[in-house]
Coordinates of N, CA, C and O and ligand atoms in Angstrom, one line a residue:
X269 N 8.6 18.6 -9.1 CA 7.3 18.0 -8.7 C 7.0 16.9 -9.8 O 7.3 17.1 -10.9
X270 N 6.4 15.9 -9.4 CA 5.9 14.8 -10.3 C 4.9 15.4 -11.3 O 4.0 16.2 -10.8
X271 N 5.0 15.1 -12.5 CA 4.1 15.6 -13.5 C 2.8 14.8 -13.5 O 2.8 13.6 -13.3
X272 N 1.7 15.6 -13.8 CA 0.4 14.9 -13.8 C -0.2 15.3 -15.1 O -0.2 16.5 -15.5
X273 N -0.9 14.4 -15.8 CA -1.6 14.7 -17.1 C -2.8 15.5 -16.8 O -3.5 15.3 -15.8
X274 N -3.1 16.4 -17.7 CA -4.3 17.3 -17.5 C -5.6 16.4 -17.3 O -6.4 16.7 -16.5
X275 N -5.7 15.4 -18.1 CA -6.9 14.5 -18.0 C -7.0 13.9 -16.6 O -8.1 13.7 -16.1
X276 N -5.9 13.5 -16.0 CA -5.9 13.0 -14.6 C -6.2 14.0 -13.6 O -6.9 13.8 -12.6
X277 N -5.7 15.2 -13.8 CA -6.1 16.3 -12.9 C -7.6 16.5 -12.9 O -8.3 16.6 -11.9
X278 N -8.2 16.6 -14.1 CA -9.6 16.8 -14.3 C -10.4 15.6 -13.6 O -11.5 15.8 -13.0
X279 N -9.9 14.4 -13.8 CA -10.5 13.2 -13.2 C -10.6 13.3 -11.7 O -11.6 13.1 -11.1
X280 N -9.4 13.7 -11.1 CA -9.4 13.8 -9.7 C -10.2 14.9 -9.1 O -10.8 14.8 -8.1
X281 N -10.3 16.0 -9.8 CA -11.1 17.1 -9.4 C -12.6 16.7 -9.4 O -13.3 17.0 -8.5
X282 N -12.9 16.0 -10.5 CA -14.3 15.5 -10.6 C -14.7 14.6 -9.5 O -15.8 14.7 -8.9
X283 N -13.8 13.7 -9.1 CA -14.1 12.8 -8.0 C -14.1 13.6 -6.6 O -15.0 13.3 -5.8
X284 N -13.3 14.6 -6.5 CA -13.3 15.4 -5.3 C -14.6 16.2 -5.2 O -15.2 16.4 -4.1
X285 N -15.1 16.6 -6.3 CA -16.4 17.4 -6.4 C -17.5 16.4 -5.9 O -18.4 16.8 -5.1
X286 N -17.5 15.2 -6.3 CA -18.5 14.2 -5.8 C -18.4 14.1 -4.3 O -19.4 14.1 -3.6
X287 N -17.2 14.0 -3.8 CA -17.0 13.8 -2.3 C -17.5 15.1 -1.6 O -18.1 15.0 -0.5
X288 N -17.2 16.2 -2.2 CA -17.7 17.5 -1.6 C -19.2 17.5 -1.4 O -19.7 18.1 -0.4
X289 N -19.9 16.9 -2.3 CA -21.4 16.8 -2.2 C -21.8 16.0 -0.9 O -23.0 16.1 -0.5
X290 N -20.9 15.3 -0.3 CA -21.2 14.5 0.9 C -20.7 15.2 2.1 O -20.8 14.6 3.2
X291 N -20.1 16.4 2.0 CA -19.6 17.1 3.2 C -20.7 17.3 4.2 O -21.9 17.6 3.9
X292 N -20.3 17.3 5.5 CA -21.2 17.6 6.6 C -20.6 18.8 7.2 O -19.7 18.8 8.0
X293 N -21.1 20.0 6.8 CA -20.5 21.3 7.2 C -21.5 22.3 7.6 O -21.5 23.4 7.0
X294 N -22.4 21.9 8.5 CA -23.5 22.9 8.9 C -23.0 24.1 9.6 O -23.8 25.1 9.7
X295 N -21.9 24.0 10.2 CA -21.4 25.1 11.1 C -20.6 26.2 10.3 O -20.7 27.4 10.5
X296 N -19.8 25.7 9.4 CA -19.0 26.6 8.6 C -19.6 26.9 7.2 O -19.3 27.9 6.6
X297 N -20.5 26.1 6.8 CA -21.0 26.2 5.4 C -19.9 26.3 4.4 O -20.0 27.0 3.4
X298 N -18.9 25.5 4.6 CA -17.7 25.5 3.8 C -17.4 24.0 3.4 O -16.5 23.4 4.0
X299 N -18.2 23.5 2.5 CA -17.9 22.1 2.1 C -16.7 21.9 1.3 O -16.3 22.7 0.5
X300 N -16.0 20.8 1.6 CA -14.7 20.6 1.0 C -14.7 19.1 0.5 O -15.2 18.2 1.3
X301 N -14.1 18.8 -0.6 CA -14.0 17.4 -1.1 C -12.5 17.2 -1.4 O -11.8 18.1 -1.9
X302 N -12.1 15.9 -1.2 CA -10.7 15.6 -1.5 C -10.7 14.2 -2.2 O -11.6 13.4 -2.0
X303 N -9.7 14.1 -3.1 CA -9.5 12.8 -3.7 C -8.0 12.5 -3.7 O -7.2 13.3 -4.2
X304 N -7.6 11.4 -3.0 CA -6.2 11.0 -2.8 C -6.0 9.8 -3.6 O -6.7 8.8 -3.5
X305 N -5.0 9.8 -4.5 CA -4.7 8.7 -5.4 C -3.6 7.9 -4.8 O -2.5 8.4 -4.6
X306 N -3.8 6.6 -4.6 CA -2.8 5.7 -4.1 C -1.9 5.2 -5.2 O -2.3 5.2 -6.4
X307 N -0.8 4.6 -4.8 CA 0.2 4.0 -5.7 C -0.5 2.8 -6.5 O -0.1 2.5 -7.6
X308 N -1.4 2.2 -5.8 CA -2.1 1.1 -6.5 C -3.1 1.5 -7.6 O -3.6 0.7 -8.3
X309 N -3.3 2.8 -7.6 CA -4.2 3.4 -8.6 C -5.6 3.6 -8.0 O -6.5 4.2 -8.7
X310 N -5.8 3.2 -6.8 CA -7.1 3.4 -6.1 C -7.3 4.9 -5.7 O -6.3 5.6 -5.4
X311 N -8.5 5.3 -5.7 CA -8.8 6.7 -5.3 C -9.6 6.7 -4.0 O -10.5 5.9 -3.8
X312 N -9.1 7.5 -3.1 CA -9.8 7.6 -1.7 C -10.4 8.9 -1.6 O -9.7 9.9 -1.7
X313 N -11.7 9.0 -1.4 CA -12.4 10.2 -1.4 C -12.7 10.6 0.1 O -12.8 9.8 1.0
X314 N -12.7 11.9 0.3 CA -13.0 12.4 1.6 C -13.7 13.7 1.6 O -13.7 14.5 0.6
X315 N -14.5 14.0 2.6 CA -15.2 15.3 2.8 C -15.0 15.8 4.2 O -14.6 15.0 5.1
X316 N -15.2 17.0 4.5 CA -15.1 17.5 5.8 C -16.4 17.0 6.6 O -17.5 17.0 6.1
X317 N -16.1 16.7 7.9 CA -17.2 16.2 8.7 C -17.1 17.0 10.0 O -16.2 16.8 10.8
X318 N -18.1 18.0 10.2 CA -18.0 18.8 11.3 C -18.8 18.2 12.5 O -19.4 17.2 12.4
X319 N -18.7 18.9 13.6 CA -19.3 18.4 14.9 C -19.8 19.5 15.7 O -19.2 20.6 15.7
X320 N -20.9 19.3 16.4 CA -21.5 20.4 17.2 C -20.5 20.9 18.3 O -20.6 22.0 18.8
X321 N -19.6 20.0 18.7 CA -18.6 20.3 19.7 C -17.3 20.9 19.0 O -16.3 21.2 19.7
X322 N -17.4 21.1 17.7 CA -16.4 21.8 16.9 C -15.1 21.0 16.8 O -14.6 20.6 15.7
X323 N -14.4 20.8 18.0 CA -13.1 20.2 17.9 C -13.0 18.8 17.2 O -12.0 18.5 16.5
X324 N -14.0 18.0 17.4 CA -13.9 16.7 16.7 C -14.0 16.7 15.2 O -13.9 15.7 14.5
X325 N -14.3 17.9 14.6 CA -14.4 18.0 13.2 C -13.2 17.6 12.4 O -12.1 17.7 13.0
X326 N -13.3 17.0 11.2 CA -12.2 16.6 10.5 C -12.3 17.1 9.1 O -13.4 17.3 8.5
X327 N -11.1 17.5 8.5 CA -11.0 18.0 7.1 C -11.2 16.9 6.1 O -10.9 15.7 6.4
X328 N -11.5 17.3 4.9 CA -11.7 16.4 3.8 C -10.4 15.6 3.5 O -10.5 14.4 3.3
X329 N -9.3 16.3 3.6 CA -8.0 15.6 3.3 C -7.7 14.5 4.2 O -7.2 13.4 3.9
X330 N -7.9 14.8 5.5 CA -7.6 13.7 6.5 C -8.6 12.6 6.5 O -8.3 11.5 6.9
X331 N -9.8 12.9 6.1 CA -10.8 11.9 5.9 C -10.3 10.9 4.9 O -10.3 9.7 5.0
X332 N -9.9 11.5 3.8 CA -9.4 10.6 2.6 C -8.2 9.8 3.1 O -8.0 8.6 2.8
X333 N -7.2 10.5 3.8 CA -6.0 9.8 4.2 C -6.3 8.7 5.2 O -5.8 7.6 5.1
X334 N -7.2 8.9 6.1 CA -7.6 7.9 7.1 C -8.2 6.7 6.4 O -8.0 5.5 6.7
X335 N -9.1 7.0 5.4 CA -9.7 5.9 4.6 C -8.6 5.1 3.9 O -8.6 3.8 4.0
X336 N -7.7 5.7 3.3 CA -6.6 5.1 2.5 C -5.8 4.2 3.5 O -5.6 3.0 3.2
X337 N -5.3 4.8 4.5 CA -4.3 4.1 5.4 C -5.1 2.9 6.1 O -4.5 1.8 6.2
X338 N -6.3 3.1 6.4 CA -7.0 2.0 7.1 C -7.4 0.9 6.1 O -7.7 -0.2 6.5
X339 N -7.3 1.2 4.8 CA -7.5 0.2 3.8 C -6.2 -0.5 3.3 O -6.1 -1.3 2.4
X340 N -5.1 0.0 3.9 CA -3.8 -0.6 3.6 C -2.9 0.1 2.7 O -1.8 -0.3 2.3
X341 N -3.4 1.3 2.2 CA -2.6 2.0 1.2 C -1.8 3.1 2.0 O -2.3 3.9 2.7
X342 N -0.5 3.1 1.7 CA 0.4 4.1 2.5 C 1.3 4.9 1.6 O 2.1 5.7 2.0
X343 N 1.2 4.7 0.3 CA 2.0 5.5 -0.7 C 1.1 6.2 -1.7 O 0.2 5.5 -2.2
X344 N 1.3 7.5 -1.9 CA 0.4 8.2 -2.7 C 1.0 9.0 -3.8 O 2.1 9.4 -3.8
X345 N 0.2 9.2 -4.9 CA 0.6 9.8 -6.1 C 0.2 11.2 -6.2 O 1.0 12.1 -6.8
X346 N -1.0 11.6 -5.8 CA -1.5 12.9 -5.9 C -2.7 13.1 -5.0 O -3.4 12.2 -4.6
X347 N -3.0 14.4 -4.8 CA -4.2 14.8 -4.0 C -4.9 15.9 -4.7 O -4.2 16.8 -5.2
X348 N -6.2 15.9 -4.7 CA -7.0 17.0 -5.2 C -7.9 17.5 -4.1 O -8.5 16.7 -3.4
X349 N -8.0 18.8 -4.0 CA -8.9 19.4 -3.0 C -9.8 20.4 -3.6 O -9.3 21.3 -4.4
X350 N -11.1 20.3 -3.4 CA -12.1 21.2 -4.0 C -13.0 21.9 -3.0 O -13.5 21.2 -2.1
X351 N -13.1 23.2 -3.1 CA -14.1 23.9 -2.2 C -15.3 24.3 -3.1 O -15.3 24.0 -4.3
X352 N -16.2 25.0 -2.5 CA -17.3 25.5 -3.3 C -17.3 27.1 -3.4 O -18.3 27.7 -3.6
X353 N -16.1 27.6 -3.2 CA -15.9 29.0 -3.4 C -15.2 29.4 -4.7 O -14.6 28.5 -5.3
X354 N -15.2 30.6 -5.0 CA -14.5 31.1 -6.3 C -13.0 31.1 -6.1 O -12.3 30.9 -7.1
X355 N -12.6 31.3 -4.9 CA -11.1 31.3 -4.6 C -10.6 29.9 -4.3 O -11.3 29.1 -3.8
X356 N -9.4 29.7 -4.7 CA -8.8 28.4 -4.4 C -8.4 28.3 -2.9 O -8.1 29.3 -2.3
X357 N -8.5 27.1 -2.3 CA -8.1 26.9 -0.9 C -7.0 25.8 -0.9 O -7.1 24.8 -1.6
X358 N -6.0 26.0 -0.1 CA -5.0 25.0 0.1 C -5.3 24.2 1.4 O -6.0 24.8 2.3
X359 N -4.7 23.0 1.6 CA -4.9 22.3 2.8 C -4.5 23.0 4.0 O -3.5 23.8 4.0
X360 N -5.2 22.9 5.2 CA -4.8 23.5 6.4 C -3.5 22.9 6.9 O -3.0 21.9 6.5
X361 N -2.9 23.6 7.9 CA -1.6 23.1 8.4 C -1.6 21.7 9.0 O -0.7 21.0 8.9
X362 N -2.7 21.4 9.7 CA -2.8 20.1 10.3 C -2.8 19.0 9.2 O -2.1 18.0 9.3
X363 N -3.6 19.3 8.1 CA -3.6 18.3 7.0 C -2.3 18.2 6.3 O -1.8 17.1 5.9
X364 N -1.6 19.3 6.2 CA -0.2 19.3 5.6 C 0.7 18.4 6.4 O 1.4 17.5 5.8
X365 N 0.6 18.5 7.7 CA 1.5 17.7 8.6 C 1.1 16.2 8.4 O 1.9 15.3 8.4
X366 N -0.2 16.0 8.4 CA -0.7 14.6 8.3 C -0.2 14.0 7.0 O 0.2 12.8 6.9
X367 N -0.3 14.7 5.9 CA 0.1 14.2 4.6 C 1.6 13.9 4.6 O 2.1 12.9 4.0
X368 N 2.4 14.8 5.2 CA 3.9 14.6 5.2 C 4.3 13.3 5.8 O 5.4 12.8 5.5
X369 N 3.5 12.8 6.7 CA 3.8 11.5 7.3 C 3.9 10.3 6.2 O 4.7 9.4 6.3
X370 N 3.1 10.5 5.2 CA 3.0 9.4 4.2 C 3.4 9.8 2.8 O 3.7 8.9 1.9
X371 N 3.4 11.1 2.5 CA 3.6 11.5 1.1 C 5.0 12.2 0.9 O 5.4 12.9 1.8
X372 N 5.5 12.0 -0.3 CA 6.8 12.6 -0.6 C 6.6 14.1 -0.9 O 5.6 14.6 -1.4
X373 N 7.7 14.9 -0.7 CA 7.6 16.4 -1.0 C 7.3 16.7 -2.5 O 6.7 17.8 -2.7
X374 N 7.5 15.8 -3.4 CA 7.2 16.1 -4.8 C 5.8 15.7 -5.2 O 5.4 15.8 -6.4
X375 N 5.0 15.2 -4.2 CA 3.6 14.8 -4.6 C 2.8 16.0 -4.9 O 2.8 17.0 -4.2
X376 N 2.1 16.0 -6.1 CA 1.3 17.1 -6.5 C 0.0 17.2 -5.7 O -0.6 16.2 -5.4
X377 N -0.3 18.5 -5.3 CA -1.5 18.8 -4.6 C -2.3 19.8 -5.4 O -1.9 20.9 -5.6
X378 N -3.4 19.3 -6.0 CA -4.2 20.1 -6.9 C -5.3 20.8 -6.0 O -6.1 20.2 -5.3
X379 N -5.3 22.1 -6.1 CA -6.3 22.9 -5.4 C -7.2 23.6 -6.4 O -6.8 24.4 -7.2
X380 N -8.5 23.2 -6.3 CA -9.4 23.7 -7.3 C -10.6 24.5 -6.7 O -11.0 24.3 -5.5
X381 N -11.1 25.5 -7.5 CA -12.2 26.3 -7.0 C -13.5 25.8 -7.6 O -13.5 24.9 -8.5
X382 N -14.5 26.4 -7.2 CA -15.9 26.1 -7.7 C -15.9 26.4 -9.2 O -16.6 25.7 -10.0
X383 N -15.2 27.4 -9.6 CA -15.2 27.8 -11.1 C -14.4 26.8 -12.0 O -14.4 27.0 -13.2
X384 N -13.8 25.9 -11.4 CA -13.0 24.9 -12.2 C -11.6 25.3 -12.4 O -10.8 24.6 -13.0
X385 N -11.2 26.5 -11.8 CA -9.8 26.9 -11.9 C -9.0 26.0 -10.9 O -9.6 25.6 -9.9
X386 N -7.8 25.8 -11.2 CA -6.9 25.0 -10.2 C -5.5 25.5 -10.3 O -5.0 26.1 -11.3
X387 N -4.8 25.1 -9.3 CA -3.3 25.4 -9.2 C -2.7 24.1 -8.6 O -3.3 23.5 -7.7
X388 N -1.6 23.7 -9.1 CA -1.0 22.5 -8.6 C 0.3 22.9 -7.8 O 1.2 23.6 -8.4
X389 N 0.4 22.5 -6.6 CA 1.5 22.8 -5.7 C 2.2 21.4 -5.4 O 1.5 20.4 -5.4
X390 N 3.4 21.4 -5.0 CA 4.0 20.2 -4.5 C 3.8 20.3 -3.0 O 3.6 21.4 -2.4
X391 N 3.7 19.1 -2.4 CA 3.5 19.1 -0.9 C 4.7 19.8 -0.2 O 4.5 20.5 0.8
X392 N 5.9 19.7 -0.8 CA 7.1 20.3 -0.2 C 6.9 21.9 -0.3 O 7.5 22.6 0.6
X393 N 6.3 22.4 -1.3 CA 6.0 23.8 -1.3 C 5.1 24.3 -0.3 O 5.2 25.3 0.3
X394 N 4.1 23.4 0.0 CA 3.1 23.8 1.0 C 3.6 23.6 2.4 O 3.1 24.3 3.3
X395 N 4.5 22.7 2.6 CA 5.0 22.5 4.0 C 6.6 22.3 3.9 O 7.0 21.2 4.0
X396 N 7.3 23.4 3.7 CA 8.8 23.3 3.6 C 9.4 23.0 5.0 O 8.7 23.4 6.0
X397 N 10.6 22.5 5.0 CA 11.3 22.3 6.3 C 10.4 21.5 7.3 O 10.4 21.8 8.5
X398 N 9.7 20.5 6.8 CA 8.7 19.8 7.6 C 9.4 18.8 8.6 O 10.6 18.4 8.4
X399 N 8.7 18.5 9.6 CA 9.2 17.5 10.6 C 8.4 16.2 10.2 O 7.2 16.2 10.3
X400 N 9.2 15.2 9.9 CA 8.6 14.0 9.4 C 9.1 12.7 10.1 O 10.0 12.8 11.0
X401 N 8.7 11.6 9.6 CA 9.1 10.3 10.2 C 10.6 10.1 10.2 O 11.2 9.5 11.1
X402 N 11.3 10.7 9.3 CA 12.8 10.6 9.2 C 13.5 11.4 10.3 O 14.7 11.3 10.4
X403 N 12.8 12.3 11.0 CA 13.4 13.1 11.9 C 13.5 12.6 13.3 O 14.0 13.2 14.3
X404 N 12.9 11.4 13.5 CA 12.8 10.8 14.9 C 13.9 9.7 15.0 O 14.2 9.0 14.1
Ligands
THU502 N1 -11.5 22.3 5.7 C1 -11.2 21.2 5.0 O1 -11.9 20.2 5.0 N2 -10.0 21.2 4.2 C2 -9.2 22.4 4.1 O2 -8.3 22.3 3.3 C3 -9.6 23.6 4.8 C4 -10.7 23.5 5.8 C5 -12.7 22.3 6.4 C6 -12.6 22.3 7.9 C7 -14.0 22.9 8.3 O3 -15.0 21.9 8.3 C8 -14.3 23.9 7.2 O4 -13.5 23.5 6.1 C9 -14.0 25.3 7.5 O5 -12.7 25.5 8.0

């Protein structure tokens, strides 16, 4: 996995916490924030945005990814995801698949809890044997 400096991990968690504050999660009461760092050094923030019809809801990670790609950034260095629970949460399966489209298996995914604890996984650990753009 690509190494990340502790100071950068903390910086990305802090940005993800800011994004979490903008989550719209009245149905699950499970606000999530994400910070995706592009190769250009730009940070793309995302929060989950739920919907009364449920299905149109989007996770924080895909909000951040959509913002980045729509701004022209397609290569990424790292992702941080923060919930407001004591336990760590990892990206859902749909988000893992969405990330695999653009991110390498060695990209670090920082999963942080409300308590400030975190664990860093590689994307390849989270979605091994994935089906990606190279498989078509
Ligand atoms: N959610 C995320 O935003 N990211 C995750 O990694 C897990 C789940 C959102 C989706 C939904 O709005 C709420 O959390 C509960 O599942």
